[in-house]
Amino acid sequence: MKYILMMAGTKAGVDTYKAWSSQDIGAHFAFLHRLNQELTESGEFVSTQPLARPEEAKIVRAGNDGAPITDGVFPEAKEFLLGYWIVDVESPERAYQIAARLSAGPGPGGVPTNMPIEVRQIMTGRGEELVADGPGARLEGRSK
Amino acid sequence: MKYMLLMTGTKADFQAYAQWPKQDLQANIAFMRAFSKELKDAGVFVATEGLAFPDQAKMVRAGQDAEPITDGVFPESKEFLAGYWIIDVEGPEEAYKIAARLSAAPGSGTMRGSMPIEVRQVMSGAPEESRR
């Protein structure tokens, strides 16, 4: 079963992160690197991606002519995805365990960040007809 | 440059999706399939995933003993990720154009036309210092 573990935060939250000392940031990255290695060794690692800062985020809609209309203004409370991990595990409980590990990652002074991690099952590829069709697969899975 | 196109919705949006007439749902799915294929043919496709409905979503934190504490209660306004595409394109303008195509996916009822798509650069392969 594939699960996505998502780390999200507001712009204000990201600003707090930017104020971390280089030592604390280094410790946090070392932790993430070790965790990625562990998940790779256990065969549970699928992928991970960090996203660019929320300041660069855009909402895009199609205009009447199909051309993109972009908007970069967001409510202050908006939660931006900062990065994610996809893991392939035996059970949801195992996904929650890995999420708890992420949540316990070191913050300033080595104190665990205790960041909330959203855990969601991935539907793509769950059925033979659903391979690599992305969000459409989710809808189809539901409509059966 | 890699960009992630994110489709999100509230629980109410997901519930509305689930109620779409079969015909509208099929048209939407056919569009999504053709869209992914088009991205593959254009050589810009990297990845796509569809996520489970938010009724199974959990927020997880580490407890004192590092054991997971899970919570499944969310504010009504919470935007849940429905799915995403990662594309590898020349620049942001190309990413916005592709996002606009996705935005114009066929809908149903009140959920017709110009769905908002969040576009974010993916930093993998960038130097460690500039990550996140």
mmCIF file of C-alpha atoms in Angstrom:
data_model
loop_
_atom_site.group_PDB
_atom_site.id
_atom_site.type_symbol
_atom_site.label_atom_id
_atom_site.label_comp_id
_atom_site.label_asym_id
_atom_site.label_seq_id
_atom_site.Cartn_x
_atom_site.Cartn_y
_atom_site.Cartn_z
ATOM 1 C CA MET A 1 0.000 0.000 0.000
ATOM 2 C CA LYS A 2 1.356 3.366 -0.965
ATOM 3 C CA TYR A 3 0.982 6.352 1.312
ATOM 4 C CA ILE A 4 1.965 9.972 0.912
ATOM 5 C CA LEU A 5 3.304 11.797 3.982
ATOM 6 C CA MET A 6 2.911 15.536 3.576
ATOM 7 C CA MET A 7 4.575 18.350 5.432
ATOM 8 C CA ALA A 8 2.703 21.638 5.103
ATOM 9 C CA GLY A 9 2.944 25.082 6.630
ATOM 10 C CA THR A 10 1.801 28.679 6.377
ATOM 11 C CA LYS A 11 4.059 31.450 5.052
ATOM 12 C CA ALA A 12 4.641 32.544 8.667
ATOM 13 C CA GLY A 13 5.652 28.994 9.575
ATOM 14 C CA VAL A 14 8.134 28.895 6.709
ATOM 15 C CA ASP A 15 9.591 32.250 7.843
ATOM 16 C CA THR A 16 10.203 30.705 11.284
ATOM 17 C CA TYR A 17 12.090 27.867 9.616
ATOM 18 C CA LYS A 18 14.263 30.356 7.730
ATOM 19 C CA ALA A 19 15.378 31.817 11.079
ATOM 20 C CA TRP A 20 16.871 28.478 12.219
ATOM 21 C CA SER A 21 20.662 28.508 12.752
ATOM 22 C CA SER A 22 22.723 26.781 10.069
ATOM 23 C CA GLN A 23 23.674 24.180 12.680
ATOM 24 C CA ASP A 24 20.014 23.346 13.373
ATOM 25 C CA ILE A 25 19.220 23.201 9.655
ATOM 26 C CA GLY A 26 22.231 20.927 9.139
ATOM 27 C CA ALA A 27 21.048 18.602 11.920
ATOM 28 C CA HIS A 28 17.556 18.500 10.424
ATOM 29 C CA PHE A 29 18.864 17.637 6.944
ATOM 30 C CA ALA A 30 21.164 14.967 8.394
ATOM 31 C CA PHE A 31 18.099 13.479 10.098
ATOM 32 C CA LEU A 32 16.053 13.499 6.872
ATOM 33 C CA HIS A 33 18.952 11.975 4.967
ATOM 34 C CA ARG A 34 19.256 9.145 7.530
ATOM 35 C CA LEU A 35 15.520 8.520 7.428
ATOM 36 C CA ASN A 36 15.553 8.355 3.609
ATOM 37 C CA GLN A 37 18.431 5.883 3.811
ATOM 38 C CA GLU A 38 16.598 3.712 6.355
ATOM 39 C CA LEU A 39 13.451 3.663 4.216
ATOM 40 C CA THR A 40 15.517 2.810 1.148
ATOM 41 C CA GLU A 41 17.181 -0.084 3.002
ATOM 42 C CA SER A 42 13.832 -1.394 4.258
ATOM 43 C CA GLY A 43 12.481 -1.231 0.691
ATOM 44 C CA GLU A 44 9.710 1.164 1.677
ATOM 45 C CA PHE A 45 11.047 4.317 0.002
ATOM 46 C CA VAL A 46 9.294 5.406 -3.198
ATOM 47 C CA SER A 47 10.070 9.098 -3.600
ATOM 48 C CA THR A 48 10.496 12.420 -1.871
ATOM 49 C CA GLN A 49 10.366 15.972 -3.180
ATOM 50 C CA PRO A 50 10.907 19.319 -1.520
ATOM 51 C CA LEU A 51 8.897 22.207 -2.980
ATOM 52 C CA ALA A 52 9.964 25.798 -3.611
ATOM 53 C CA ARG A 53 9.028 28.521 -1.142
ATOM 54 C CA PRO A 54 5.362 29.575 -0.913
ATOM 55 C CA GLU A 55 6.306 33.089 -2.173
ATOM 56 C CA GLU A 56 6.717 31.565 -5.630
ATOM 57 C CA ALA A 57 3.400 29.677 -5.552
ATOM 58 C CA LYS A 58 0.744 30.533 -8.126
ATOM 59 C CA ILE A 59 -2.870 29.567 -8.571
ATOM 60 C CA VAL A 60 -3.631 29.066 -12.258
ATOM 61 C CA ARG A 61 -7.025 29.013 -13.936
ATOM 62 C CA ALA A 62 -7.971 28.849 -17.581
ATOM 63 C CA GLY A 63 -9.340 32.098 -18.999
ATOM 64 C CA ASN A 64 -12.143 32.133 -21.595
ATOM 65 C CA ASP A 65 -9.570 31.701 -24.365
ATOM 66 C CA GLY A 66 -7.878 28.874 -22.478
ATOM 67 C CA ALA A 67 -4.856 31.060 -21.660
ATOM 68 C CA PRO A 68 -3.599 30.873 -18.072
ATOM 69 C CA ILE A 69 -4.714 33.450 -15.501
ATOM 70 C CA THR A 70 -2.231 33.394 -12.615
ATOM 71 C CA ASP A 71 -2.730 34.671 -9.097
ATOM 72 C CA GLY A 72 -0.095 34.774 -6.358
ATOM 73 C CA VAL A 73 -2.196 36.165 -3.519
ATOM 74 C CA PHE A 74 -3.216 33.707 -0.819
ATOM 75 C CA PRO A 75 -5.018 33.951 2.510
ATOM 76 C CA GLU A 76 -2.590 34.100 5.455
ATOM 77 C CA ALA A 77 -3.977 30.860 6.833
ATOM 78 C CA LYS A 78 -3.247 28.980 3.573
ATOM 79 C CA GLU A 79 -1.293 25.783 4.202
ATOM 80 C CA PHE A 80 1.365 25.273 1.551
ATOM 81 C CA LEU A 81 2.805 21.866 0.805
ATOM 82 C CA LEU A 82 6.504 22.093 1.706
ATOM 83 C CA GLY A 83 7.514 18.592 0.773
ATOM 84 C CA TYR A 84 6.372 14.994 0.728
ATOM 85 C CA TRP A 85 7.491 11.401 1.010
ATOM 86 C CA ILE A 86 5.825 8.466 -0.698
ATOM 87 C CA VAL A 87 6.318 5.122 1.037
ATOM 88 C CA ASP A 88 5.181 1.633 0.120
ATOM 89 C CA VAL A 89 4.263 -0.141 3.344
ATOM 90 C CA GLU A 90 2.359 -3.148 4.705
ATOM 91 C CA SER A 91 -0.268 -1.203 6.641
ATOM 92 C CA PRO A 92 -1.518 2.259 7.505
ATOM 93 C CA GLU A 93 -0.026 1.802 11.003
ATOM 94 C CA ARG A 94 3.442 1.540 9.489
ATOM 95 C CA ALA A 95 2.797 4.730 7.492
ATOM 96 C CA TYR A 96 1.777 6.465 10.745
ATOM 97 C CA GLN A 97 4.980 5.236 12.422
ATOM 98 C CA ILE A 98 7.120 6.727 9.670
ATOM 99 C CA ALA A 99 5.092 9.951 9.856
ATOM 100 C CA ALA A 100 5.745 10.076 13.623
ATOM 101 C CA ARG A 101 9.473 9.701 12.912
ATOM 102 C CA LEU A 102 9.267 12.712 10.590
ATOM 103 C CA SER A 103 7.299 14.634 13.187
ATOM 104 C CA ALA A 104 10.052 13.895 15.742
ATOM 105 C CA GLY A 105 12.749 15.383 13.481
ATOM 106 C CA PRO A 106 15.082 17.815 15.265
ATOM 107 C CA GLY A 107 14.200 21.510 15.302
ATOM 108 C CA PRO A 108 16.061 24.432 16.928
ATOM 109 C CA GLY A 109 18.419 23.203 19.669
ATOM 110 C CA GLY A 110 17.678 19.608 18.679
ATOM 111 C CA VAL A 111 14.165 19.741 20.160
ATOM 112 C CA PRO A 112 11.710 17.684 18.042
ATOM 113 C CA THR A 113 9.635 19.894 15.733
ATOM 114 C CA ASN A 114 6.501 17.869 16.500
ATOM 115 C CA MET A 115 5.228 19.020 13.091
ATOM 116 C CA PRO A 116 1.913 17.515 12.044
ATOM 117 C CA ILE A 117 2.277 15.184 9.043
ATOM 118 C CA GLU A 118 -0.761 14.473 6.870
ATOM 119 C CA VAL A 119 -0.979 10.847 5.795
ATOM 120 C CA ARG A 120 -3.042 9.817 2.763
ATOM 121 C CA GLN A 121 -3.270 6.618 0.804
ATOM 122 C CA ILE A 122 -2.353 6.799 -2.886
ATOM 123 C CA MET A 123 -4.959 5.319 -5.202
ATOM 124 C CA THR A 124 -2.984 5.285 -8.453
ATOM 125 C CA GLY A 125 -2.160 1.806 -9.631
ATOM 126 C CA ARG A 126 -4.445 0.033 -7.153
ATOM 127 C CA GLY A 127 -6.350 -1.705 -9.940
ATOM 128 C CA GLU A 128 -5.170 -3.008 -13.276
ATOM 129 C CA GLU A 129 -7.036 -0.332 -15.202
ATOM 130 C CA LEU A 130 -5.853 2.430 -12.943
ATOM 131 C CA VAL A 131 -2.142 2.397 -13.686
ATOM 132 C CA ALA A 132 -0.564 5.837 -13.835
ATOM 133 C CA ASP A 133 -3.707 7.778 -14.480
ATOM 134 C CA GLY A 134 -3.313 10.066 -11.512
ATOM 135 C CA PRO A 135 -6.295 11.854 -10.054
ATOM 136 C CA GLY A 136 -8.638 10.350 -12.649
ATOM 137 C CA ALA A 137 -7.867 6.965 -11.142
ATOM 138 C CA ARG A 138 -9.036 8.212 -7.765
ATOM 139 C CA LEU A 139 -12.401 9.190 -9.208
ATOM 140 C CA GLU A 140 -12.768 5.969 -11.119
ATOM 141 C CA GLY A 141 -11.807 3.920 -8.066
ATOM 142 C CA ARG A 142 -14.587 5.684 -6.211
ATOM 143 C CA SER A 143 -17.197 5.280 -8.901
ATOM 144 C CA LYS A 144 -16.888 1.486 -9.037
ATOM 145 C CA MET B 1 12.703 22.985 -14.318
ATOM 146 C CA LYS B 2 10.291 20.723 -12.523
ATOM 147 C CA TYR B 3 6.876 21.937 -11.448
ATOM 148 C CA MET B 4 4.119 20.309 -9.448
ATOM 149 C CA LEU B 5 0.490 20.977 -10.398
ATOM 150 C CA LEU B 6 -1.752 20.410 -7.394
ATOM 151 C CA MET B 7 -5.488 19.799 -7.445
ATOM 152 C CA THR B 8 -7.123 20.352 -4.078
ATOM 153 C CA GLY B 9 -10.595 20.485 -2.597
ATOM 154 C CA THR B 10 -12.513 20.605 0.658
ATOM 155 C CA LYS B 11 -14.373 17.560 1.950
ATOM 156 C CA ALA B 12 -17.560 19.121 0.554
ATOM 157 C CA ASP B 13 -15.919 19.342 -2.893
ATOM 158 C CA PHE B 14 -14.943 15.658 -2.720
ATOM 159 C CA GLN B 15 -18.477 14.726 -1.689
ATOM 160 C CA ALA B 16 -19.833 16.705 -4.643
ATOM 161 C CA TYR B 17 -17.381 14.888 -6.981
ATOM 162 C CA ALA B 18 -18.596 11.536 -5.716
ATOM 163 C CA GLN B 19 -22.162 12.543 -6.671
ATOM 164 C CA TRP B 20 -21.346 13.515 -10.263
ATOM 165 C CA PRO B 21 -23.457 11.694 -12.849
ATOM 166 C CA LYS B 22 -21.523 8.774 -14.317
ATOM 167 C CA GLN B 23 -21.332 10.471 -17.708
ATOM 168 C CA ASP B 24 -19.671 13.596 -16.291
ATOM 169 C CA LEU B 25 -17.278 11.484 -14.231
ATOM 170 C CA GLN B 26 -16.304 9.462 -17.289
ATOM 171 C CA ALA B 27 -15.744 12.615 -19.354
ATOM 172 C CA ASN B 28 -13.507 13.975 -16.594
ATOM 173 C CA ILE B 29 -11.535 10.726 -16.314
ATOM 174 C CA ALA B 30 -11.142 10.531 -20.100
ATOM 175 C CA PHE B 31 -9.804 14.086 -20.068
ATOM 176 C CA MET B 32 -7.307 13.271 -17.273
ATOM 177 C CA ARG B 33 -6.077 10.198 -19.165
ATOM 178 C CA ALA B 34 -5.677 12.144 -22.415
ATOM 179 C CA PHE B 35 -3.953 14.947 -20.480
ATOM 180 C CA SER B 36 -1.374 12.567 -18.936
ATOM 181 C CA LYS B 37 -0.801 10.931 -22.316
ATOM 182 C CA GLU B 38 -0.317 14.315 -23.952
ATOM 183 C CA LEU B 39 2.284 15.226 -21.312
ATOM 184 C CA LYS B 40 4.071 11.920 -21.930
ATOM 185 C CA ASP B 41 4.034 12.431 -25.701
ATOM 186 C CA ALA B 42 5.427 15.953 -25.231
ATOM 187 C CA GLY B 43 8.242 14.539 -23.072
ATOM 188 C CA VAL B 44 7.395 16.742 -20.071
ATOM 189 C CA PHE B 45 5.710 14.095 -17.905
ATOM 190 C CA VAL B 46 7.500 13.125 -14.677
ATOM 191 C CA ALA B 47 4.863 11.696 -12.342
ATOM 192 C CA THR B 48 1.212 11.770 -11.327
ATOM 193 C CA GLU B 49 -0.662 10.387 -8.346
ATOM 194 C CA GLY B 50 -4.270 10.386 -7.233
ATOM 195 C CA LEU B 51 -4.936 10.331 -3.505
ATOM 196 C CA ALA B 52 -7.613 8.568 -1.475
ATOM 197 C CA PHE B 53 -10.648 10.545 -0.377
ATOM 198 C CA PRO B 54 -10.041 12.784 2.668
ATOM 199 C CA ASP B 55 -12.353 10.762 4.924
ATOM 200 C CA GLN B 56 -9.345 8.466 5.434
ATOM 201 C CA ALA B 57 -6.843 11.300 5.970
ATOM 202 C CA LYS B 58 -4.898 11.372 9.234
ATOM 203 C CA MET B 59 -2.714 13.973 10.857
ATOM 204 C CA VAL B 60 0.179 12.292 12.628
ATOM 205 C CA ARG B 61 2.497 13.679 15.308
ATOM 206 C CA ALA B 62 5.104 12.009 17.454
ATOM 207 C CA GLY B 63 4.054 11.472 21.064
ATOM 208 C CA GLN B 64 6.480 11.686 24.021
ATOM 209 C CA ASP B 65 7.524 8.069 23.447
ATOM 210 C CA ALA B 66 7.855 8.762 19.662
ATOM 211 C CA GLU B 67 4.771 6.598 19.033
ATOM 212 C CA PRO B 68 2.364 8.115 16.499
ATOM 213 C CA ILE B 69 -0.601 10.145 17.700
ATOM 214 C CA THR B 70 -3.180 10.187 14.907
ATOM 215 C CA ASP B 71 -6.033 12.611 14.463
ATOM 216 C CA GLY B 72 -8.692 12.474 11.768
ATOM 217 C CA VAL B 73 -10.589 15.656 12.604
ATOM 218 C CA PHE B 74 -10.036 18.610 10.273
ATOM 219 C CA PRO B 75 -11.555 22.068 9.931
ATOM 220 C CA GLU B 76 -14.275 22.181 7.255
ATOM 221 C CA SER B 77 -12.273 24.723 5.264
ATOM 222 C CA LYS B 78 -9.229 22.421 5.038
ATOM 223 C CA GLU B 79 -8.025 21.985 1.471
ATOM 224 C CA PHE B 80 -7.077 18.366 0.810
ATOM 225 C CA LEU B 81 -4.754 17.343 -1.991
ATOM 226 C CA ALA B 82 -6.762 15.320 -4.523
ATOM 227 C CA GLY B 83 -3.874 14.575 -6.841
ATOM 228 C CA TYR B 84 -0.901 16.044 -8.609
ATOM 229 C CA TRP B 85 1.218 16.031 -11.736
ATOM 230 C CA ILE B 86 4.956 16.722 -11.865
ATOM 231 C CA ILE B 87 6.191 18.086 -15.176
ATOM 232 C CA ASP B 88 9.652 19.000 -16.428
ATOM 233 C CA VAL B 89 9.416 22.132 -18.568
ATOM 234 C CA GLU B 90 11.510 25.037 -19.846
ATOM 235 C CA GLY B 91 10.117 27.602 -17.445
ATOM 236 C CA PRO B 92 7.192 28.770 -15.303
ATOM 237 C CA GLU B 93 5.206 30.115 -18.283
ATOM 238 C CA GLU B 94 5.048 26.661 -19.836
ATOM 239 C CA ALA B 95 3.986 25.215 -16.465
ATOM 240 C CA TYR B 96 1.167 27.806 -16.214
ATOM 241 C CA LYS B 97 -0.026 26.971 -19.725
ATOM 242 C CA ILE B 98 -0.228 23.284 -18.879
ATOM 243 C CA ALA B 99 -1.966 24.110 -15.577
ATOM 244 C CA ALA B 100 -4.539 26.163 -17.509
ATOM 245 C CA ARG B 101 -5.266 23.108 -19.674
ATOM 246 C CA LEU B 102 -5.881 21.088 -16.548
ATOM 247 C CA SER B 103 -8.019 23.897 -15.118
ATOM 248 C CA ALA B 104 -10.318 23.583 -18.123
ATOM 249 C CA ALA B 105 -11.040 19.877 -17.454
ATOM 250 C CA PRO B 106 -14.727 19.041 -17.928
ATOM 251 C CA GLY B 107 -16.709 19.317 -14.705
ATOM 252 C CA SER B 108 -20.287 18.794 -13.636
ATOM 253 C CA GLY B 109 -23.150 20.896 -12.275
ATOM 254 C CA THR B 110 -21.775 23.840 -10.326
ATOM 255 C CA MET B 111 -18.237 22.441 -10.614
ATOM 256 C CA ARG B 112 -17.812 23.393 -14.253
ATOM 257 C CA GLY B 113 -14.811 25.124 -15.737
ATOM 258 C CA SER B 114 -11.660 26.822 -14.482
ATOM 259 C CA MET B 115 -10.814 24.736 -11.447
ATOM 260 C CA PRO B 116 -7.908 26.424 -9.584
ATOM 261 C CA ILE B 117 -4.574 24.597 -9.953
ATOM 262 C CA GLU B 118 -1.693 25.409 -7.610
ATOM 263 C CA VAL B 119 1.676 25.501 -9.358
ATOM 264 C CA ARG B 120 4.870 25.014 -7.359
ATOM 265 C CA GLN B 121 8.443 24.463 -8.386
ATOM 266 C CA VAL B 122 9.954 21.160 -7.261
ATOM 267 C CA MET B 123 13.436 21.623 -5.821
ATOM 268 C CA SER B 124 14.931 18.154 -6.252
ATOM 269 C CA GLY B 125 18.363 18.397 -7.754
ATOM 270 C CA ALA B 126 18.822 21.935 -6.418
ATOM 271 C CA PRO B 127 21.681 22.608 -3.980
ATOM 272 C CA GLU B 128 20.853 21.591 -0.392
ATOM 273 C CA GLU B 129 21.079 25.200 0.850
ATOM 274 C CA SER B 130 18.228 26.403 -1.319
ATOM 275 C CA ARG B 131 15.906 23.535 -0.498
ATOM 276 C CA ARG B 132 12.512 24.307 1.027
#
